[in-house]
Structure formats: structure tokens, C-alpha cells
JSON list of C-alpha atoms and ligand atoms in Angstrom, two decimals:
[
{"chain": "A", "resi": 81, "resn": "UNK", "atom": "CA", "xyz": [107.03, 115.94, 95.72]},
{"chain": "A", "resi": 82, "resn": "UNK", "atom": "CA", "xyz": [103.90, 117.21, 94.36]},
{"chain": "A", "resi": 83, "resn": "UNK", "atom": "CA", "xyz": [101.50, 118.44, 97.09]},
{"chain": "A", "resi": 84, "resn": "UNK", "atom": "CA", "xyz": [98.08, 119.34, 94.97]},
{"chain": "A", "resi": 85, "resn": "UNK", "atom": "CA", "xyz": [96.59, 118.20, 91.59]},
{"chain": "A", "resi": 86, "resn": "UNK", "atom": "CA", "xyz": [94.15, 120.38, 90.16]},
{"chain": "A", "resi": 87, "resn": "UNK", "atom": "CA", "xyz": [91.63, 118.99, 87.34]},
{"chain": "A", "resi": 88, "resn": "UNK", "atom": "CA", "xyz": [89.87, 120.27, 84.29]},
{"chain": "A", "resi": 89, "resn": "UNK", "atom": "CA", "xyz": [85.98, 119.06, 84.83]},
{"chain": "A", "resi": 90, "resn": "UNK", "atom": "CA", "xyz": [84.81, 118.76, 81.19]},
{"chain": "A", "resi": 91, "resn": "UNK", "atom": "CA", "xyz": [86.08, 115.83, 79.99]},
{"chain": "A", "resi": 92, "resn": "UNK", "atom": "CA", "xyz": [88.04, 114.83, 82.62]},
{"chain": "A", "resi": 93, "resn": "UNK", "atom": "CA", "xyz": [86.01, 114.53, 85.53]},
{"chain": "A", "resi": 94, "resn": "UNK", "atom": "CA", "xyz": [82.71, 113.74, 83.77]},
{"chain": "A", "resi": 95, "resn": "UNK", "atom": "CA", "xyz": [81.86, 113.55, 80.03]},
{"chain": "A", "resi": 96, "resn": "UNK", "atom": "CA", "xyz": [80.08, 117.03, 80.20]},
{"chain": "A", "resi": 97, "resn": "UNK", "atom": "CA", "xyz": [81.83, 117.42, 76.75]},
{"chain": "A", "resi": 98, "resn": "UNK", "atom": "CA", "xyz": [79.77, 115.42, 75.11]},
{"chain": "A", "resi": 99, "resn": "UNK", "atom": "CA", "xyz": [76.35, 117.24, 76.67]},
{"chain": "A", "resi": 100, "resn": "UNK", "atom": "CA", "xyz": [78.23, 120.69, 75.32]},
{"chain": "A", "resi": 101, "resn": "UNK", "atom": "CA", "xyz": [78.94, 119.36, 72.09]},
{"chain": "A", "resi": 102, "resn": "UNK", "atom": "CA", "xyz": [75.26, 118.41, 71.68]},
{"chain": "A", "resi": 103, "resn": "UNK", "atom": "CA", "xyz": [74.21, 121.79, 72.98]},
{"chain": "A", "resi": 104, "resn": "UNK", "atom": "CA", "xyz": [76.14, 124.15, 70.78]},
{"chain": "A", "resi": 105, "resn": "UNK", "atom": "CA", "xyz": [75.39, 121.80, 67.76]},
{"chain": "A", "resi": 106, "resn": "UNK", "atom": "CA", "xyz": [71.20, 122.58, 68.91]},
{"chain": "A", "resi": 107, "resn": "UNK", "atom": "CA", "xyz": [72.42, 126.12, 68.82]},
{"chain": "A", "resi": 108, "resn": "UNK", "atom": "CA", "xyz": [74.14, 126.12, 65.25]},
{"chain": "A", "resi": 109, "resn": "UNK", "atom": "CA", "xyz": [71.44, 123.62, 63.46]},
{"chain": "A", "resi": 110, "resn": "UNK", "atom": "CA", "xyz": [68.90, 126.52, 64.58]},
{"chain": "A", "resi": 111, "resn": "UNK", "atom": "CA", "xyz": [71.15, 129.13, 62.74]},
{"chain": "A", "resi": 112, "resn": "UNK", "atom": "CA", "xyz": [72.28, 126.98, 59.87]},
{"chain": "A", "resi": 113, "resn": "UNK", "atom": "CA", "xyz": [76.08, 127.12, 61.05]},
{"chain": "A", "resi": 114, "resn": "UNK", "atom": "CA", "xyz": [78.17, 124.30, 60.21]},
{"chain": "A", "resi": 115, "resn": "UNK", "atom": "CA", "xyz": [79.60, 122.84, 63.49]},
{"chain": "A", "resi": 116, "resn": "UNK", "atom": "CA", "xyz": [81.18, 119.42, 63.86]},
{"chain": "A", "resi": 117, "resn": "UNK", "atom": "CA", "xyz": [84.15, 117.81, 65.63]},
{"chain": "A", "resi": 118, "resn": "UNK", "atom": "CA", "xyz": [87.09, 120.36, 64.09]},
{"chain": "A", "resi": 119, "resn": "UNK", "atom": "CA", "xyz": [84.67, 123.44, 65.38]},
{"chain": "A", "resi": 120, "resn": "UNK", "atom": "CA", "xyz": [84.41, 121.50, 68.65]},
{"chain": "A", "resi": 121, "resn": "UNK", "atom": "CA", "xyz": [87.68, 120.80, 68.99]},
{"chain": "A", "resi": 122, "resn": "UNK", "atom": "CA", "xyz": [88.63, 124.80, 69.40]},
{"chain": "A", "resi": 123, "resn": "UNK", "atom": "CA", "xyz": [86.19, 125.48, 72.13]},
{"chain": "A", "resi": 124, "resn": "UNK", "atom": "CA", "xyz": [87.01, 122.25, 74.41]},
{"chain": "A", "resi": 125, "resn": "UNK", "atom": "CA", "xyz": [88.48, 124.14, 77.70]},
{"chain": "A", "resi": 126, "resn": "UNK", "atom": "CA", "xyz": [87.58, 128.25, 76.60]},
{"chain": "A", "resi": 127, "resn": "UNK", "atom": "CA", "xyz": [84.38, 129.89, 77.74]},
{"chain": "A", "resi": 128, "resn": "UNK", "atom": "CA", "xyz": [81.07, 130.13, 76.77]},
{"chain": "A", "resi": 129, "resn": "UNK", "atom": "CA", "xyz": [81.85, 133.79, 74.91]},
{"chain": "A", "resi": 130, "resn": "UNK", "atom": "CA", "xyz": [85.03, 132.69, 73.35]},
{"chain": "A", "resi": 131, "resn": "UNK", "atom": "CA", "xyz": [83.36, 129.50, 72.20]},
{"chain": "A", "resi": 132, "resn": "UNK", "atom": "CA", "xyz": [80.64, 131.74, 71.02]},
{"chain": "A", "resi": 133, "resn": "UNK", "atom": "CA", "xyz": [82.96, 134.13, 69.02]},
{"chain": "A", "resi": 134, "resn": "UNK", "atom": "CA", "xyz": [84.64, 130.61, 67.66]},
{"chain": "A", "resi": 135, "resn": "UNK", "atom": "CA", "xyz": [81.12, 129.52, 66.40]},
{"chain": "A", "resi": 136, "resn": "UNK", "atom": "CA", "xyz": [79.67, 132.72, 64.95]},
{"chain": "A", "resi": 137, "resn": "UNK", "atom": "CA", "xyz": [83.34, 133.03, 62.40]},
{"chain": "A", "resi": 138, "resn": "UNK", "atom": "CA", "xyz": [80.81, 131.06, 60.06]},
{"chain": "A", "resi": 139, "resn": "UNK", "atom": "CA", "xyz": [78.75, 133.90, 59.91]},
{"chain": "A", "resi": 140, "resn": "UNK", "atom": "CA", "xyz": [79.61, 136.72, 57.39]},
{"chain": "A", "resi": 141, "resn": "UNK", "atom": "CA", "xyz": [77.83, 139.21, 59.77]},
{"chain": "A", "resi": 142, "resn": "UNK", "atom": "CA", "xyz": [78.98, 141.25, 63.20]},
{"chain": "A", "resi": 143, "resn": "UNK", "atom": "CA", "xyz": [76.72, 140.16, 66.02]},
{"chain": "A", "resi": 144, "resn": "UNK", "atom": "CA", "xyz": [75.75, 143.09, 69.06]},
{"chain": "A", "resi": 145, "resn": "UNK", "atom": "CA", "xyz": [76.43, 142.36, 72.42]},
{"chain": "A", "resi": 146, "resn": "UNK", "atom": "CA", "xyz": [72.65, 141.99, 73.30]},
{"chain": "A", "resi": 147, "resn": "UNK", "atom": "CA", "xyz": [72.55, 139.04, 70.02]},
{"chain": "A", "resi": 148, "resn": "UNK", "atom": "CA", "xyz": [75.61, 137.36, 71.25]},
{"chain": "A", "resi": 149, "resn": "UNK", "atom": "CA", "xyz": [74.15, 137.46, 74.97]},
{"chain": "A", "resi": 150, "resn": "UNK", "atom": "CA", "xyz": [70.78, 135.76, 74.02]},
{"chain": "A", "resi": 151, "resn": "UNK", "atom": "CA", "xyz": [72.71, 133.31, 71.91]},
{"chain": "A", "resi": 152, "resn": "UNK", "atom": "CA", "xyz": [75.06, 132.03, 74.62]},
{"chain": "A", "resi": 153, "resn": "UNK", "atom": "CA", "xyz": [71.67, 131.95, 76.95]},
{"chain": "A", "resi": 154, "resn": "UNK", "atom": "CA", "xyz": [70.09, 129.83, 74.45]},
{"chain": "A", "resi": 155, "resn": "UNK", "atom": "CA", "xyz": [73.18, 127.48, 74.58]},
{"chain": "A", "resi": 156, "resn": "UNK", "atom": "CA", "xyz": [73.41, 127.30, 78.28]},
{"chain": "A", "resi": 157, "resn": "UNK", "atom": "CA", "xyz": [69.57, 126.24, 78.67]},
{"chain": "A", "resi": 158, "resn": "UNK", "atom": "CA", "xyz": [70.32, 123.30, 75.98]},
{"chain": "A", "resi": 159, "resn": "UNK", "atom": "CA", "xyz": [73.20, 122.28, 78.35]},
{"chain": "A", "resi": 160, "resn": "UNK", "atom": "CA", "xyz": [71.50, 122.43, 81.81]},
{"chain": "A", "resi": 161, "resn": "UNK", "atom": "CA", "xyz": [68.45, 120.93, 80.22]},
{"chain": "A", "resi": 162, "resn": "UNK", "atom": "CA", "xyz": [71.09, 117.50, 79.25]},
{"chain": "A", "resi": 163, "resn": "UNK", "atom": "CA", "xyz": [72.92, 118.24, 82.42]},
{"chain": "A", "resi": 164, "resn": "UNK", "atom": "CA", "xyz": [69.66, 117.81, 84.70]},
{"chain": "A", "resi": 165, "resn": "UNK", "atom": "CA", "xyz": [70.00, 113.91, 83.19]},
{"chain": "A", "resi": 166, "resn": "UNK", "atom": "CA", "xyz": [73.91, 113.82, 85.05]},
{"chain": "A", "resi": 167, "resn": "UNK", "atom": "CA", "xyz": [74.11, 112.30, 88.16]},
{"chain": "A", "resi": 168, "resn": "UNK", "atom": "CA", "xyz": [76.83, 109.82, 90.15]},
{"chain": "A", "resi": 169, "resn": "UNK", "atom": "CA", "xyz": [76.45, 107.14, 87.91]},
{"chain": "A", "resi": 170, "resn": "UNK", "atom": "CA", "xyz": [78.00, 109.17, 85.34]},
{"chain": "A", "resi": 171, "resn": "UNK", "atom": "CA", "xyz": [81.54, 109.60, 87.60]},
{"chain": "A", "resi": 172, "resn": "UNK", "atom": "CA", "xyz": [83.33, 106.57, 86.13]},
{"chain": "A", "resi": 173, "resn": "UNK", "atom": "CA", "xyz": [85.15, 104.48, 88.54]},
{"chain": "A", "resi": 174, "resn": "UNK", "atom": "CA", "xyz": [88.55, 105.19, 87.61]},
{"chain": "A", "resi": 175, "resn": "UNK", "atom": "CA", "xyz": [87.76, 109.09, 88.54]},
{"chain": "A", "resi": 176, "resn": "UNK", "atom": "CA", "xyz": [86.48, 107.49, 91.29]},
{"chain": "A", "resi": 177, "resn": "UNK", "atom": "CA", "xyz": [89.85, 105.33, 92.39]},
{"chain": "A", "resi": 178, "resn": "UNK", "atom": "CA", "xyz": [92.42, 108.08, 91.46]},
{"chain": "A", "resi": 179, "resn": "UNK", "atom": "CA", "xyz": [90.81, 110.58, 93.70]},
{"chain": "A", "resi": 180, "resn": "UNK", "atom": "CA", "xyz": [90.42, 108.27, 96.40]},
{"chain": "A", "resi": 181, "resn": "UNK", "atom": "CA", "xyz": [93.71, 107.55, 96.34]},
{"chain": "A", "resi": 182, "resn": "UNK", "atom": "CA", "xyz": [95.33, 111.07, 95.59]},
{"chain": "A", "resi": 183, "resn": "UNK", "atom": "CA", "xyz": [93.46, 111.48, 99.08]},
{"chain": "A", "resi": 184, "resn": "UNK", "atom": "CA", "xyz": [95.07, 108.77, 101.00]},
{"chain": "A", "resi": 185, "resn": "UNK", "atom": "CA", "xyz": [98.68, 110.21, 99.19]},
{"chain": "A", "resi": 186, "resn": "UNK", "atom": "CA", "xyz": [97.72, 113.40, 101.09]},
{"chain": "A", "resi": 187, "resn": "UNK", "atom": "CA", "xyz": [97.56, 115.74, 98.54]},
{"chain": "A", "resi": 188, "resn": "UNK", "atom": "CA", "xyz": [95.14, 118.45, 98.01]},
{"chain": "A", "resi": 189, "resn": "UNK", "atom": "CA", "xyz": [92.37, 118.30, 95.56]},
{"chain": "A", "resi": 190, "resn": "UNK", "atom": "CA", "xyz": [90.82, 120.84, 93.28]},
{"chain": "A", "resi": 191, "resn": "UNK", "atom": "CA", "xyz": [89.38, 121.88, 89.90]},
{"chain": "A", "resi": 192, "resn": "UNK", "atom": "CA", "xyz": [90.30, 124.41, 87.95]},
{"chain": "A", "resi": 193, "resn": "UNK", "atom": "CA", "xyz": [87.45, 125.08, 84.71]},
{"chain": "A", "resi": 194, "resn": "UNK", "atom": "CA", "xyz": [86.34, 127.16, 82.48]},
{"chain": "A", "resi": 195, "resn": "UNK", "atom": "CA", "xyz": [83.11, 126.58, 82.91]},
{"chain": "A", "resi": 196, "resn": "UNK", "atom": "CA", "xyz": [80.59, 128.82, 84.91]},
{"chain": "A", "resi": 197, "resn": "UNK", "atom": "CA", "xyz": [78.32, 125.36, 85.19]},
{"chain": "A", "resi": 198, "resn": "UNK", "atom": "CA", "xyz": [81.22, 124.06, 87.17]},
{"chain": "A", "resi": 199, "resn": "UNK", "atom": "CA", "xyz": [79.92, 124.18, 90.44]},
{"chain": "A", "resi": 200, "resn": "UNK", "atom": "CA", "xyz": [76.45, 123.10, 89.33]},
{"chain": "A", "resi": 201, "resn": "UNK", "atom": "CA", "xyz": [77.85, 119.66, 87.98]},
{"chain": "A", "resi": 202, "resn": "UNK", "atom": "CA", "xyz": [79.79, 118.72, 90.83]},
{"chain": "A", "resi": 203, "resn": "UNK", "atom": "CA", "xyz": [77.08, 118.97, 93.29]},
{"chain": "A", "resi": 204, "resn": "UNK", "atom": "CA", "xyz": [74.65, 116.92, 90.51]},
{"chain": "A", "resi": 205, "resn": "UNK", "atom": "CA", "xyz": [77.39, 114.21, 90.12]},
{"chain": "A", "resi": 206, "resn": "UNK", "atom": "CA", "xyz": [77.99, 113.86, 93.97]},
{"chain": "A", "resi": 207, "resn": "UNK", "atom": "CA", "xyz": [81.85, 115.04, 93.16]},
{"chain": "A", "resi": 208, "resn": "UNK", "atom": "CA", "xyz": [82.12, 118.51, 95.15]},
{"chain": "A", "resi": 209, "resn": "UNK", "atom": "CA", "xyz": [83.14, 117.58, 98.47]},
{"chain": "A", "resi": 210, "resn": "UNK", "atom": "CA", "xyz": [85.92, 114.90, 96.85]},
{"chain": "A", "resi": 211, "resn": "UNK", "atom": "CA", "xyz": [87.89, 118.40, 96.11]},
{"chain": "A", "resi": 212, "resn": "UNK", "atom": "CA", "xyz": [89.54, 121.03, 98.43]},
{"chain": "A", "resi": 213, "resn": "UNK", "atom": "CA", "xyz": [88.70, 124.43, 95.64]},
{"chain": "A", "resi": 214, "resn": "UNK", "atom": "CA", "xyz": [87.05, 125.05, 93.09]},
{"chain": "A", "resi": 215, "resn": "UNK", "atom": "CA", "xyz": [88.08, 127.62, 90.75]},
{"chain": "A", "resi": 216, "resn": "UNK", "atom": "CA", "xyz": [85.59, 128.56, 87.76]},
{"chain": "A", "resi": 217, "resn": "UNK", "atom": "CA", "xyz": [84.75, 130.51, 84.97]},
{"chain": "A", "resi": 218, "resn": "UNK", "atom": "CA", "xyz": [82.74, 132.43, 87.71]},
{"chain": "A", "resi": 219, "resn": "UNK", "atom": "CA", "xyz": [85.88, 133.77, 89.93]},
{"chain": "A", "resi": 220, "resn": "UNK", "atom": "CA", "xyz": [88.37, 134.64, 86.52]},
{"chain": "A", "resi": 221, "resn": "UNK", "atom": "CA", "xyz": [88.48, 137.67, 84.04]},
{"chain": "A", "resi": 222, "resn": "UNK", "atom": "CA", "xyz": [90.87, 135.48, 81.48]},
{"chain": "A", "resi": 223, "resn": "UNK", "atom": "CA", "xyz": [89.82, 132.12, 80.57]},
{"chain": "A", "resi": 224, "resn": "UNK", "atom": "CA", "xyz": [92.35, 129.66, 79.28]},
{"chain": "A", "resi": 225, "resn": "UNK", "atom": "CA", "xyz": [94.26, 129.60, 77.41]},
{"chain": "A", "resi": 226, "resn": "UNK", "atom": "CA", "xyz": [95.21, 132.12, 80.07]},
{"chain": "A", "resi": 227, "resn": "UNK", "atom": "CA", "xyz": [96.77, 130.59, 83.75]},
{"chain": "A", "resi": 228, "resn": "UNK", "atom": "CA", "xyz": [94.23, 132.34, 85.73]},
{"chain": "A", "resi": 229, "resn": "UNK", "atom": "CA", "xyz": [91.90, 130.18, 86.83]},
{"chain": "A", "resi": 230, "resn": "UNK", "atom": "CA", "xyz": [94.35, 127.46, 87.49]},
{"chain": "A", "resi": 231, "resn": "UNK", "atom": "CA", "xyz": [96.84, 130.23, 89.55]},
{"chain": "A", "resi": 232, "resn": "UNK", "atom": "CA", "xyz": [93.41, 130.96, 91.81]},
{"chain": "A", "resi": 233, "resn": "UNK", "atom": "CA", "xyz": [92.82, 127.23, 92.36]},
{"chain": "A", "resi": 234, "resn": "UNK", "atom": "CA", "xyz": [96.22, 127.08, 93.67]},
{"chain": "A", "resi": 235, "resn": "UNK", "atom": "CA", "xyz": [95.94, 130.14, 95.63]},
{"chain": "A", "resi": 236, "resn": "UNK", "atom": "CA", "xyz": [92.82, 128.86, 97.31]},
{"chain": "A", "resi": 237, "resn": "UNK", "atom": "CA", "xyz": [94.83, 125.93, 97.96]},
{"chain": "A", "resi": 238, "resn": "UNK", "atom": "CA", "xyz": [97.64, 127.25, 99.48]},
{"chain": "A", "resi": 239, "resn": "UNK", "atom": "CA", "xyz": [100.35, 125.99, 97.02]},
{"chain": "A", "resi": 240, "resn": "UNK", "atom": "CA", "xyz": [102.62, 127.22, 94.81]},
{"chain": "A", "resi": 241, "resn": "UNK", "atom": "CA", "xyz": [102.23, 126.63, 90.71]},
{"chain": "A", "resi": 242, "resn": "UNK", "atom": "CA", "xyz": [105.55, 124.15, 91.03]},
{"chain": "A", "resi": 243, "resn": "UNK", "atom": "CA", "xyz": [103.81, 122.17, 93.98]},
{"chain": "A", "resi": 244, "resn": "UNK", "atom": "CA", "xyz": [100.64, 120.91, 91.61]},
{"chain": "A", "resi": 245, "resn": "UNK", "atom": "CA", "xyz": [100.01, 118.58, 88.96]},
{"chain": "A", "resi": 246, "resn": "UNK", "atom": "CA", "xyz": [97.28, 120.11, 86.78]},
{"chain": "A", "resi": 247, "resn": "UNK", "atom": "CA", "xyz": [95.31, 117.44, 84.44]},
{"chain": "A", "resi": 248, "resn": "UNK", "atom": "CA", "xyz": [94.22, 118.27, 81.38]},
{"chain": "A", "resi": 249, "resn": "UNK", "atom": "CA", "xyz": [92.39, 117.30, 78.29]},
{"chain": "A", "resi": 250, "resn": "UNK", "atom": "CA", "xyz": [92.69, 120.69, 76.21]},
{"chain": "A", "resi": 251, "resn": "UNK", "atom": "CA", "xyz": [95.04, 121.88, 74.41]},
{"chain": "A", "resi": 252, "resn": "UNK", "atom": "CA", "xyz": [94.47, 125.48, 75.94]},
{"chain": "A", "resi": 253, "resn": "UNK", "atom": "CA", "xyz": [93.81, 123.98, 79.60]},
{"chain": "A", "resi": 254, "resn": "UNK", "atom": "CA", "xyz": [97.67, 122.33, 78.82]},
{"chain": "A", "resi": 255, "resn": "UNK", "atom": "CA", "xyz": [98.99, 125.49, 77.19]},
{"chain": "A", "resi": 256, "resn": "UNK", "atom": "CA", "xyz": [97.52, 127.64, 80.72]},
{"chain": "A", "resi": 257, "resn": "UNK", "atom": "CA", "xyz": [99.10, 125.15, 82.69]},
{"chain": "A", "resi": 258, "resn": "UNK", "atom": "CA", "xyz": [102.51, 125.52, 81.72]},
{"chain": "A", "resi": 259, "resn": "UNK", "atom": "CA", "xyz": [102.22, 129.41, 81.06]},
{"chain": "A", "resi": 260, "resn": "UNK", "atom": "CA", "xyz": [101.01, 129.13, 84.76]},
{"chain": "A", "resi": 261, "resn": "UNK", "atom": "CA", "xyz": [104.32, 127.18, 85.90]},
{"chain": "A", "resi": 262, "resn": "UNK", "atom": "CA", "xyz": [102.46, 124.05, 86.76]},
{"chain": "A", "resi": 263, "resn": "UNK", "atom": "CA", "xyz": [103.46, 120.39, 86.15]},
{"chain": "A", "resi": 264, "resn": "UNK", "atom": "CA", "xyz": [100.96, 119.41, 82.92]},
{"chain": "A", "resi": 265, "resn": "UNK", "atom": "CA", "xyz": [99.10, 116.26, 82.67]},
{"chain": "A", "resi": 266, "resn": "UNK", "atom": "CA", "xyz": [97.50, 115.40, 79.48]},
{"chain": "A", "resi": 267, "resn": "UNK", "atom": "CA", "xyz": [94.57, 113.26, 79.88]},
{"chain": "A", "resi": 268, "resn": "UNK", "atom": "CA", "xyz": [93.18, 111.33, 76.48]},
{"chain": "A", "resi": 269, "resn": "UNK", "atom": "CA", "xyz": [93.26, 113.14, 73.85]},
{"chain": "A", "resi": 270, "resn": "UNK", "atom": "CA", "xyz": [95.37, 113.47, 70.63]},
{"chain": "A", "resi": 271, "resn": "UNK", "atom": "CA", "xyz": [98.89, 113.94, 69.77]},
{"chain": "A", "resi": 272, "resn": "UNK", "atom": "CA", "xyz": [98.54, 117.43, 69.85]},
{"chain": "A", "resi": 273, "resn": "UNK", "atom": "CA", "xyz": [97.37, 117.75, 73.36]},
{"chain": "A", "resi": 274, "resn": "UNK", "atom": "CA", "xyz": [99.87, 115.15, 74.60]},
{"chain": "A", "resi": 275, "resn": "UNK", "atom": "CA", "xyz": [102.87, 117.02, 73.17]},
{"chain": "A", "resi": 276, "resn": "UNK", "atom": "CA", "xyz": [102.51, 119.88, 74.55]},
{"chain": "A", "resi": 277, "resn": "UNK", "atom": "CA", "xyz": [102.04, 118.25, 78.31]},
{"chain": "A", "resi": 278, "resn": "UNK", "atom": "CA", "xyz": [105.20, 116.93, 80.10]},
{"chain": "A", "resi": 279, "resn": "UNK", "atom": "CA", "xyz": [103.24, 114.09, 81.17]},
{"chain": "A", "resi": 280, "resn": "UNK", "atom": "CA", "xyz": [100.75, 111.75, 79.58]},
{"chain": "A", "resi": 281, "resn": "UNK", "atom": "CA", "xyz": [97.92, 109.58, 80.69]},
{"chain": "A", "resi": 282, "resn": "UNK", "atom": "CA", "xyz": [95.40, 107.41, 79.33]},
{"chain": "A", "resi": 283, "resn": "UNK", "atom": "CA", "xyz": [93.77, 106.61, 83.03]},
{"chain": "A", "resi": 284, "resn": "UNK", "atom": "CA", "xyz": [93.32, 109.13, 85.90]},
{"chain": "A", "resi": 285, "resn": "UNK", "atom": "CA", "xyz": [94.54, 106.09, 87.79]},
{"chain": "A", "resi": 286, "resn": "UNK", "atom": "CA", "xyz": [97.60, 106.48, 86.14]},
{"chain": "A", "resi": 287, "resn": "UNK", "atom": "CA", "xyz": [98.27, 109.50, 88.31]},
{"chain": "A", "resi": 288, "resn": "UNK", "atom": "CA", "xyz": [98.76, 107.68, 91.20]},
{"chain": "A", "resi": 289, "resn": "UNK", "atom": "CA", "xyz": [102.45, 106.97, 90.01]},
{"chain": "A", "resi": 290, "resn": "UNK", "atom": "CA", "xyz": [103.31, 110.71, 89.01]},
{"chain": "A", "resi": 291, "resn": "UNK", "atom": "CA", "xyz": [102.57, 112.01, 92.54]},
{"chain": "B", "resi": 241, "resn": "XGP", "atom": "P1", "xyz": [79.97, 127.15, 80.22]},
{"chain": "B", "resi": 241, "resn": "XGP", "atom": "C1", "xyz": [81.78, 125.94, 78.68]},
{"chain": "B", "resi": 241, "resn": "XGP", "atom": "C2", "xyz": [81.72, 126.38, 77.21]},
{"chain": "B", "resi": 241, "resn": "XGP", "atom": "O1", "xyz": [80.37, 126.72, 76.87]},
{"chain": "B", "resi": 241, "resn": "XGP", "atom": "C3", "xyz": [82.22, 125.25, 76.33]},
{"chain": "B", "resi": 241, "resn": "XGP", "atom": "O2", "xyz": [82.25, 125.64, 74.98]},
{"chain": "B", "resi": 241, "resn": "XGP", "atom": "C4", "xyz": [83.62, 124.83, 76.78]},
{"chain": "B", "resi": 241, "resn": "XGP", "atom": "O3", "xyz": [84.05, 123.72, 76.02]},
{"chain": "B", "resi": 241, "resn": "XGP", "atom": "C5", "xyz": [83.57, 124.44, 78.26]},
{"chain": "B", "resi": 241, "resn": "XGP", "atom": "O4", "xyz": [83.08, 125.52, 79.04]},
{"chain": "B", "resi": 241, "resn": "XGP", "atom": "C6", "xyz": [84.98, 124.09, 78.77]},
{"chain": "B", "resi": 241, "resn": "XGP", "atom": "O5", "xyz": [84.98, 123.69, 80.09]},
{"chain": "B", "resi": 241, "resn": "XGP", "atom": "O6", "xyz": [81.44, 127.01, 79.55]},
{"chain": "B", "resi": 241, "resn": "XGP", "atom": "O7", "xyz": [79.02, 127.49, 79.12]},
{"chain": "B", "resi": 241, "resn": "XGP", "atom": "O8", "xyz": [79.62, 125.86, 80.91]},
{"chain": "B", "resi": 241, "resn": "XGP", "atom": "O9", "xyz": [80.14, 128.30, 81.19]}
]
């Protein structure tokens, strides 16, 4: 018996992927990087500096600290100026049923992201007090793939790694699941993601069976 699911936010709670796909495409048009979905695809789940370092391999040159700093600013103003636009409307239904019903199961609610926006975004879209913890990019030193920001969610929790479903649309949020010794739920996503998860679904409603 499963006693906790902990979710990824971007792309699984609300379609903030698509706002930072649009943001760090603004950001790479300005510098003449190509970026499209393959690009994309790597930074879905790592941090803002990770995705950064992803972004700038285009670039034959190194970039200093200070550069790389002003350029990840630059991206995170794009995205909070799209993210001002979110509000509860955007929290589909089905996000809507399965954590209304996770909550009548009992179980414990959190989200575990990469994001440092995290916080902001739940309190736009109405979401933060549907969840028990948050853990963010805010509170970790390793973002995933590394376990640690799932690992804190469950310590703020109170649970153990084996006692929580974590749900997933990344590979690296998957791959920091298991590393982490939780139960993985792939969410959407491709063949890739949903191999490496030991469960699959298509609706978060569909959860309400694995718990
Ligand atoms: P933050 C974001 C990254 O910028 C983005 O590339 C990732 O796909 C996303 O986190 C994953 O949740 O981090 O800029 O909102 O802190």
C-alpha cells in the first residue's frame, strides 16, 4: 500500500512546458541558436543552468559565469512574463479528479520539481494547498536526473522512498525516481519515458487504480 504520490509540476500538473518551451526558444531566436523539439526534449525536468549548458552546446564559444547568469535571467523573465497569463482555468479537470480523489484514498500529496518557479505557479493556478510539500529547485543542490529533490519531498512528508508513487513525464524525473527507490509513474510521453517507468499512464485519473 502506497501512502504518498509525489508529482513533477511541468507537464504534469499544468502545461508550464509549453510556456518554457516558448521562453527558451525567445532566448535562442535572440542568439541565433537552433532550438526545437529534440533540444527541448533534453531539458524537460533539469534546471534552468543545466538547460542552459544544454542550449549554449550550439555555440562554438565558452560562456563566463556572469554571461550564463544574465542569460538564464533573460529566460526566466520570458517565462514569468507567459506565466502571469496561468491561472485555475489552466488545471485541467482530470488533475483536478485524481487529486481529489488521491485525497479521499488518504494518501499524502506533494510535488517534487525542478523548477525554482515551482512555488510561484501553484499559488497562480490555485493548486498549492491541494499538496502536503513542496520540494523545488529552491531547497536541492542536484537536480534530476539526481533523487534529491524527490528524497526531500518524501522527507517532508514523512515517508519512506518505497511508500510513494512518484509521477513523471521526464525521462530524468523517471530515471531520479527509481535511483531514489520510488515506485515510477510515467505520465504521457513517449516510449522512451514509459520504458523506463514501472508503471504507465495516459490520465492522472488513471492513478486512482495504482494506489
Ligand atoms: P526554472 C525549469 C527549466 O528552466 C526548464 O528548462 C525545465 O524544463 C523545467 O525547469 C523543468 O521543470 O526551471 O527556470 O523554472 O527554475
Amino acid at each position: 500500500m502506497k501512502k504518498a504520490v509525489i508529482f513533477d509540476l511541468d507537464g504534469v500538473l499544468v502545461h508550464t512546458d509549453r510556456l518554457h518551451y516558448t521562453a527558451w526558444k525567445e532566448l535562442t531566436g535572440r542568439l541565433g541558436i537552433p532550438f526545437g523539439q529534440t533540444v527541448y526534449r533534453r531539458l524537460r525536468g533539469i534546471s534552468r543552468m543545466d538547460s542552459l549548458d544544454i542550449v549554449l552546446e550550439a555555440v562554438p564559444r565558452d560562456f563566463s559565469p556572469e554571461e550564463k547568469a544574465a542569460l538564464a535571467a533573460e529566460k526566466n523573465e520570458a517565462y514569468l512574463a507567459l506565466a502571469a497569463g496561468l491561472g485555475p482555468r489552466d488545471v485541467a479537470e482530470d488533475v483536478r479528479r485524481a487529486l481529489r480523489g488521491l485525497r479521499e484514498r488518504g494518501l499524502l500529496l506533494a510535488v517534487g520539481s525542478s523548477s525554482r518557479n515551482a512555488k510561484y505557479i501553484l499559488e497562480r493556478t490555485g493548486l498549492a494547498p491541494c499538496f502536503d510539500a513542496v520540494a523545488d529547485g529552491t531547497m536541492v543542490t542536484r537536480a534530476k536526473p539526481d533523487p534529491e529533490v524527490f528524497l526531500k519531498a518524501a522527507a517532508l512528508l514523512g515517508v519512506s522512498p518505497g511508500q510513494a508513487l512518484v509521477v513523471e513525464d521526464a525521462a530524468a524525473g523517471i530515471k531520479a525516481a527509481r535511483d531514489g527507490g520510488f515506485t515510477a509513474v510515467a505520465f504521457g510521453g513517449d516510449a522512451v519515458e514509459s520504458l523506463l517507468a514501472e508503471h504507465r499512464v495516459g490520465t492522472l485519473t488513471e492513478l486512482l487504480d495504482l494506489v
